[in-house]
């Protein structure tokens, strides 16, 4: 089974990396760029066939390691 | 217009960050986790209404700044 996890910074939390990228894009002439937010994108292979089990295990992985839930949100998709 | 950009490491390029996360998950008891690949996820606001123009500009941003096309692939979605 293949899992895709998206970890994003919460809306009300400052994203200095995003601001830096926005500034760089402006300085390169891409003036149409407004707010930029940067997150993480993870692809995991899971050696399991039980979808419900995979979901609850993946939720635990996100809570414990993949996302810092104080300042980050996460969501995931399972396929296969 | 909102753009979502996914930057991933090419399949045949080593991903040490992914390997580290895989090792950490194993050490936490998530033994079902196979290969892990980590990429970037960017959300950009674009102050434009011309979709074709936005696509070509976004492609240029990816090629010039957002992705290192030697070792990374990118894809993007436009909405709104």
PDB file of C-alpha atoms in Angstrom:
ATOM      1  CA  UNK A   1       0.000   0.000   0.000  1.00  0.00           C
ATOM      2  CA  UNK A   2       1.267   3.480  -0.811  1.00  0.00           C
ATOM      3  CA  UNK A   3       0.708   6.415   1.511  1.00  0.00           C
ATOM      4  CA  UNK A   4       1.149  10.093   0.701  1.00  0.00           C
ATOM      5  CA  UNK A   5       1.440  12.463   3.639  1.00  0.00           C
ATOM      6  CA  UNK A   6       1.188  16.248   3.420  1.00  0.00           C
ATOM      7  CA  UNK A   7       2.490  18.266   6.362  1.00  0.00           C
ATOM      8  CA  UNK A   8       1.683  21.982   6.276  1.00  0.00           C
ATOM      9  CA  UNK A   9       2.294  24.856   8.669  1.00  0.00           C
ATOM     10  CA  UNK A  10      -0.900  26.001  10.397  1.00  0.00           C
ATOM     11  CA  UNK A  11      -2.557  29.070   8.882  1.00  0.00           C
ATOM     12  CA  UNK A  12      -1.874  31.374  11.849  1.00  0.00           C
ATOM     13  CA  UNK A  13       1.778  30.336  12.247  1.00  0.00           C
ATOM     14  CA  UNK A  14       4.536  32.368  10.563  1.00  0.00           C
ATOM     15  CA  UNK A  15       6.350  30.627   7.707  1.00  0.00           C
ATOM     16  CA  UNK A  16       9.775  32.288   7.344  1.00  0.00           C
ATOM     17  CA  UNK A  17      10.854  29.800   4.661  1.00  0.00           C
ATOM     18  CA  UNK A  18       7.787  30.726   2.629  1.00  0.00           C
ATOM     19  CA  UNK A  19       8.491  34.440   3.074  1.00  0.00           C
ATOM     20  CA  UNK A  20      12.073  33.902   1.918  1.00  0.00           C
ATOM     21  CA  UNK A  21      10.910  32.098  -1.212  1.00  0.00           C
ATOM     22  CA  UNK A  22       8.352  34.825  -1.879  1.00  0.00           C
ATOM     23  CA  UNK A  23      11.088  37.463  -1.582  1.00  0.00           C
ATOM     24  CA  UNK A  24      13.380  35.521  -3.890  1.00  0.00           C
ATOM     25  CA  UNK A  25      10.637  35.118  -6.503  1.00  0.00           C
ATOM     26  CA  UNK A  26       9.872  38.865  -6.352  1.00  0.00           C
ATOM     27  CA  UNK A  27      13.538  39.714  -6.797  1.00  0.00           C
ATOM     28  CA  UNK A  28      13.570  37.473  -9.871  1.00  0.00           C
ATOM     29  CA  UNK A  29      10.692  39.417 -11.415  1.00  0.00           C
ATOM     30  CA  UNK A  30       7.801  37.136 -10.479  1.00  0.00           C
ATOM     31  CA  UNK A  31       5.805  39.999  -9.007  1.00  0.00           C
ATOM     32  CA  UNK A  32       2.451  38.202  -9.269  1.00  0.00           C
ATOM     33  CA  UNK A  33       3.395  35.879  -6.406  1.00  0.00           C
ATOM     34  CA  UNK A  34       1.451  36.523  -3.217  1.00  0.00           C
ATOM     35  CA  UNK A  35       1.678  34.488  -0.049  1.00  0.00           C
ATOM     36  CA  UNK A  36       3.888  31.383  -0.196  1.00  0.00           C
ATOM     37  CA  UNK A  37       3.552  28.531   2.299  1.00  0.00           C
ATOM     38  CA  UNK A  38       5.968  25.623   2.337  1.00  0.00           C
ATOM     39  CA  UNK A  39       5.267  22.186   3.684  1.00  0.00           C
ATOM     40  CA  UNK A  40       6.533  18.647   3.459  1.00  0.00           C
ATOM     41  CA  UNK A  41       5.430  15.889   1.148  1.00  0.00           C
ATOM     42  CA  UNK A  42       6.174  12.279   2.072  1.00  0.00           C
ATOM     43  CA  UNK A  43       5.655   9.061   0.133  1.00  0.00           C
ATOM     44  CA  UNK A  44       5.723   5.896   2.225  1.00  0.00           C
ATOM     45  CA  UNK A  45       5.447   2.273   1.194  1.00  0.00           C
ATOM     46  CA  UNK A  46       3.496   0.279   3.760  1.00  0.00           C
ATOM     47  CA  UNK A  47       3.777  -3.508   3.823  1.00  0.00           C
ATOM     48  CA  UNK A  48       0.209  -4.102   4.887  1.00  0.00           C
ATOM     49  CA  UNK A  49      -3.090  -4.834   3.186  1.00  0.00           C
ATOM     50  CA  UNK A  50      -5.480  -3.804   5.958  1.00  0.00           C
ATOM     51  CA  UNK A  51      -6.624  -0.310   5.041  1.00  0.00           C
ATOM     52  CA  UNK A  52      -8.219   0.590   8.385  1.00  0.00           C
ATOM     53  CA  UNK A  53      -5.157  -0.634  10.277  1.00  0.00           C
ATOM     54  CA  UNK A  54      -2.877   1.298   7.905  1.00  0.00           C
ATOM     55  CA  UNK A  55      -4.880   4.469   8.520  1.00  0.00           C
ATOM     56  CA  UNK A  56      -4.666   4.272  12.285  1.00  0.00           C
ATOM     57  CA  UNK A  57      -0.952   3.379  12.170  1.00  0.00           C
ATOM     58  CA  UNK A  58      -0.253   6.241   9.778  1.00  0.00           C
ATOM     59  CA  UNK A  59      -2.129   8.640  12.057  1.00  0.00           C
ATOM     60  CA  UNK A  60       0.125   7.517  14.925  1.00  0.00           C
ATOM     61  CA  UNK A  61       3.261   8.029  12.789  1.00  0.00           C
ATOM     62  CA  UNK A  62       2.146  11.564  11.922  1.00  0.00           C
ATOM     63  CA  UNK A  63       1.321  12.458  15.534  1.00  0.00           C
ATOM     64  CA  UNK A  64       4.536  11.003  16.928  1.00  0.00           C
ATOM     65  CA  UNK A  65       7.169  11.795  14.313  1.00  0.00           C
ATOM     66  CA  UNK A  66       6.182  13.174  10.932  1.00  0.00           C
ATOM     67  CA  UNK A  67       4.345  16.321  12.011  1.00  0.00           C
ATOM     68  CA  UNK A  68       4.792  18.714  14.899  1.00  0.00           C
ATOM     69  CA  UNK A  69       1.104  19.110  15.692  1.00  0.00           C
ATOM     70  CA  UNK A  70       1.701  22.250  17.743  1.00  0.00           C
ATOM     71  CA  UNK A  71       2.479  24.256  14.613  1.00  0.00           C
ATOM     72  CA  UNK A  72       1.728  21.872  11.756  1.00  0.00           C
ATOM     73  CA  UNK A  73      -1.307  20.195  10.230  1.00  0.00           C
ATOM     74  CA  UNK A  74      -1.172  16.916   8.341  1.00  0.00           C
ATOM     75  CA  UNK A  75      -3.339  14.925   6.020  1.00  0.00           C
ATOM     76  CA  UNK A  76      -2.713  11.689   4.179  1.00  0.00           C
ATOM     77  CA  UNK A  77      -3.994   9.594   1.320  1.00  0.00           C
ATOM     78  CA  UNK A  78      -3.780   5.824   0.971  1.00  0.00           C
ATOM     79  CA  UNK A  79      -3.815   3.975  -2.317  1.00  0.00           C
ATOM     80  CA  UNK A  80      -3.417   0.376  -3.393  1.00  0.00           C
TER      81      UNK A  80
ATOM     82  CA  UNK B   1      -5.340  31.889  -8.456  1.00  0.00           C
ATOM     83  CA  UNK B   2      -3.870  29.274  -6.149  1.00  0.00           C
ATOM     84  CA  UNK B   3      -0.981  27.057  -7.199  1.00  0.00           C
ATOM     85  CA  UNK B   4       0.212  23.904  -5.487  1.00  0.00           C
ATOM     86  CA  UNK B   5       3.715  22.721  -6.341  1.00  0.00           C
ATOM     87  CA  UNK B   6       5.124  19.285  -5.490  1.00  0.00           C
ATOM     88  CA  UNK B   7       8.890  18.864  -5.645  1.00  0.00           C
ATOM     89  CA  UNK B   8      10.159  15.291  -5.326  1.00  0.00           C
ATOM     90  CA  UNK B   9      13.575  13.694  -5.516  1.00  0.00           C
ATOM     91  CA  UNK B  10      14.086  11.697  -8.718  1.00  0.00           C
ATOM     92  CA  UNK B  11      13.564   7.952  -8.401  1.00  0.00           C
ATOM     93  CA  UNK B  12      17.202   7.001  -8.985  1.00  0.00           C
ATOM     94  CA  UNK B  13      18.628   9.611  -6.598  1.00  0.00           C
ATOM     95  CA  UNK B  14      19.391   8.695  -2.990  1.00  0.00           C
ATOM     96  CA  UNK B  15      17.141  10.299  -0.346  1.00  0.00           C
ATOM     97  CA  UNK B  16      19.073  10.326   2.957  1.00  0.00           C
ATOM     98  CA  UNK B  17      16.306  12.268   4.724  1.00  0.00           C
ATOM     99  CA  UNK B  18      13.816   9.600   3.698  1.00  0.00           C
ATOM    100  CA  UNK B  19      16.134   6.837   4.905  1.00  0.00           C
ATOM    101  CA  UNK B  20      16.531   8.604   8.255  1.00  0.00           C
ATOM    102  CA  UNK B  21      12.761   8.877   8.669  1.00  0.00           C
ATOM    103  CA  UNK B  22      12.360   5.223   7.712  1.00  0.00           C
ATOM    104  CA  UNK B  23      14.951   4.244  10.340  1.00  0.00           C
ATOM    105  CA  UNK B  24      13.256   6.377  12.978  1.00  0.00           C
ATOM    106  CA  UNK B  25       9.846   4.856  12.214  1.00  0.00           C
ATOM    107  CA  UNK B  26      11.316   1.335  12.430  1.00  0.00           C
ATOM    108  CA  UNK B  27      12.927   2.132  15.777  1.00  0.00           C
ATOM    109  CA  UNK B  28       9.513   3.314  16.997  1.00  0.00           C
ATOM    110  CA  UNK B  29       7.936  -0.019  16.096  1.00  0.00           C
ATOM    111  CA  UNK B  30       6.408   0.881  12.731  1.00  0.00           C
ATOM    112  CA  UNK B  31       7.988  -2.121  11.036  1.00  0.00           C
ATOM    113  CA  UNK B  32       5.539  -2.130   8.125  1.00  0.00           C
ATOM    114  CA  UNK B  33       7.140   0.991   6.667  1.00  0.00           C
ATOM    115  CA  UNK B  34       9.097   0.349   3.483  1.00  0.00           C
ATOM    116  CA  UNK B  35      10.768   2.975   1.346  1.00  0.00           C
ATOM    117  CA  UNK B  36      10.216   6.594   2.403  1.00  0.00           C
ATOM    118  CA  UNK B  37      10.756   9.518   0.024  1.00  0.00           C
ATOM    119  CA  UNK B  38      10.527  13.103   1.170  1.00  0.00           C
ATOM    120  CA  UNK B  39       9.736  16.080  -0.976  1.00  0.00           C
ATOM    121  CA  UNK B  40       8.527  19.641  -0.737  1.00  0.00           C
ATOM    122  CA  UNK B  41       5.014  20.932  -0.969  1.00  0.00           C
ATOM    123  CA  UNK B  42       4.426  24.603  -1.796  1.00  0.00           C
ATOM    124  CA  UNK B  43       1.253  26.656  -1.890  1.00  0.00           C
ATOM    125  CA  UNK B  44       1.492  29.928  -3.810  1.00  0.00           C
ATOM    126  CA  UNK B  45      -1.040  32.678  -4.323  1.00  0.00           C
ATOM    127  CA  UNK B  46      -0.772  34.140  -7.803  1.00  0.00           C
ATOM    128  CA  UNK B  47      -2.279  37.545  -8.554  1.00  0.00           C
ATOM    129  CA  UNK B  48      -3.256  36.711 -12.097  1.00  0.00           C
ATOM    130  CA  UNK B  49      -6.325  35.451 -13.895  1.00  0.00           C
ATOM    131  CA  UNK B  50      -4.713  34.174 -17.096  1.00  0.00           C
ATOM    132  CA  UNK B  51      -4.341  30.433 -16.603  1.00  0.00           C
ATOM    133  CA  UNK B  52      -2.009  29.772 -19.557  1.00  0.00           C
ATOM    134  CA  UNK B  53       0.231  32.669 -18.524  1.00  0.00           C
ATOM    135  CA  UNK B  54       0.216  31.431 -14.905  1.00  0.00           C
ATOM    136  CA  UNK B  55       1.258  27.954 -16.046  1.00  0.00           C
ATOM    137  CA  UNK B  56       4.215  29.165 -18.058  1.00  0.00           C
ATOM    138  CA  UNK B  57       5.329  31.559 -15.304  1.00  0.00           C
ATOM    139  CA  UNK B  58       5.018  28.804 -12.706  1.00  0.00           C
ATOM    140  CA  UNK B  59       7.084  26.478 -14.872  1.00  0.00           C
ATOM    141  CA  UNK B  60       9.793  29.149 -15.017  1.00  0.00           C
ATOM    142  CA  UNK B  61       9.692  29.584 -11.205  1.00  0.00           C
ATOM    143  CA  UNK B  62      10.124  25.843 -10.728  1.00  0.00           C
ATOM    144  CA  UNK B  63      12.998  25.595 -13.208  1.00  0.00           C
ATOM    145  CA  UNK B  64      14.821  28.639 -11.848  1.00  0.00           C
ATOM    146  CA  UNK B  65      14.244  28.486  -8.094  1.00  0.00           C
ATOM    147  CA  UNK B  66      11.786  26.013  -6.596  1.00  0.00           C
ATOM    148  CA  UNK B  67      13.262  22.757  -7.877  1.00  0.00           C
ATOM    149  CA  UNK B  68      16.781  21.617  -8.589  1.00  0.00           C
ATOM    150  CA  UNK B  69      16.007  19.827 -11.833  1.00  0.00           C
ATOM    151  CA  UNK B  70      19.291  17.901 -11.773  1.00  0.00           C
ATOM    152  CA  UNK B  71      18.058  15.750  -8.885  1.00  0.00           C
ATOM    153  CA  UNK B  72      14.417  16.757  -8.437  1.00  0.00           C
ATOM    154  CA  UNK B  73      11.163  16.468 -10.359  1.00  0.00           C
ATOM    155  CA  UNK B  74       8.290  18.880  -9.994  1.00  0.00           C
ATOM    156  CA  UNK B  75       4.628  19.056 -10.854  1.00  0.00           C
ATOM    157  CA  UNK B  76       2.010  21.662 -10.111  1.00  0.00           C
ATOM    158  CA  UNK B  77      -1.736  22.188  -9.998  1.00  0.00           C
ATOM    159  CA  UNK B  78      -3.606  25.439 -10.567  1.00  0.00           C
ATOM    160  CA  UNK B  79      -7.023  26.195  -9.190  1.00  0.00           C
ATOM    161  CA  UNK B  80      -9.330  29.186  -9.173  1.00  0.00           C
TER     162      UNK B  80
END
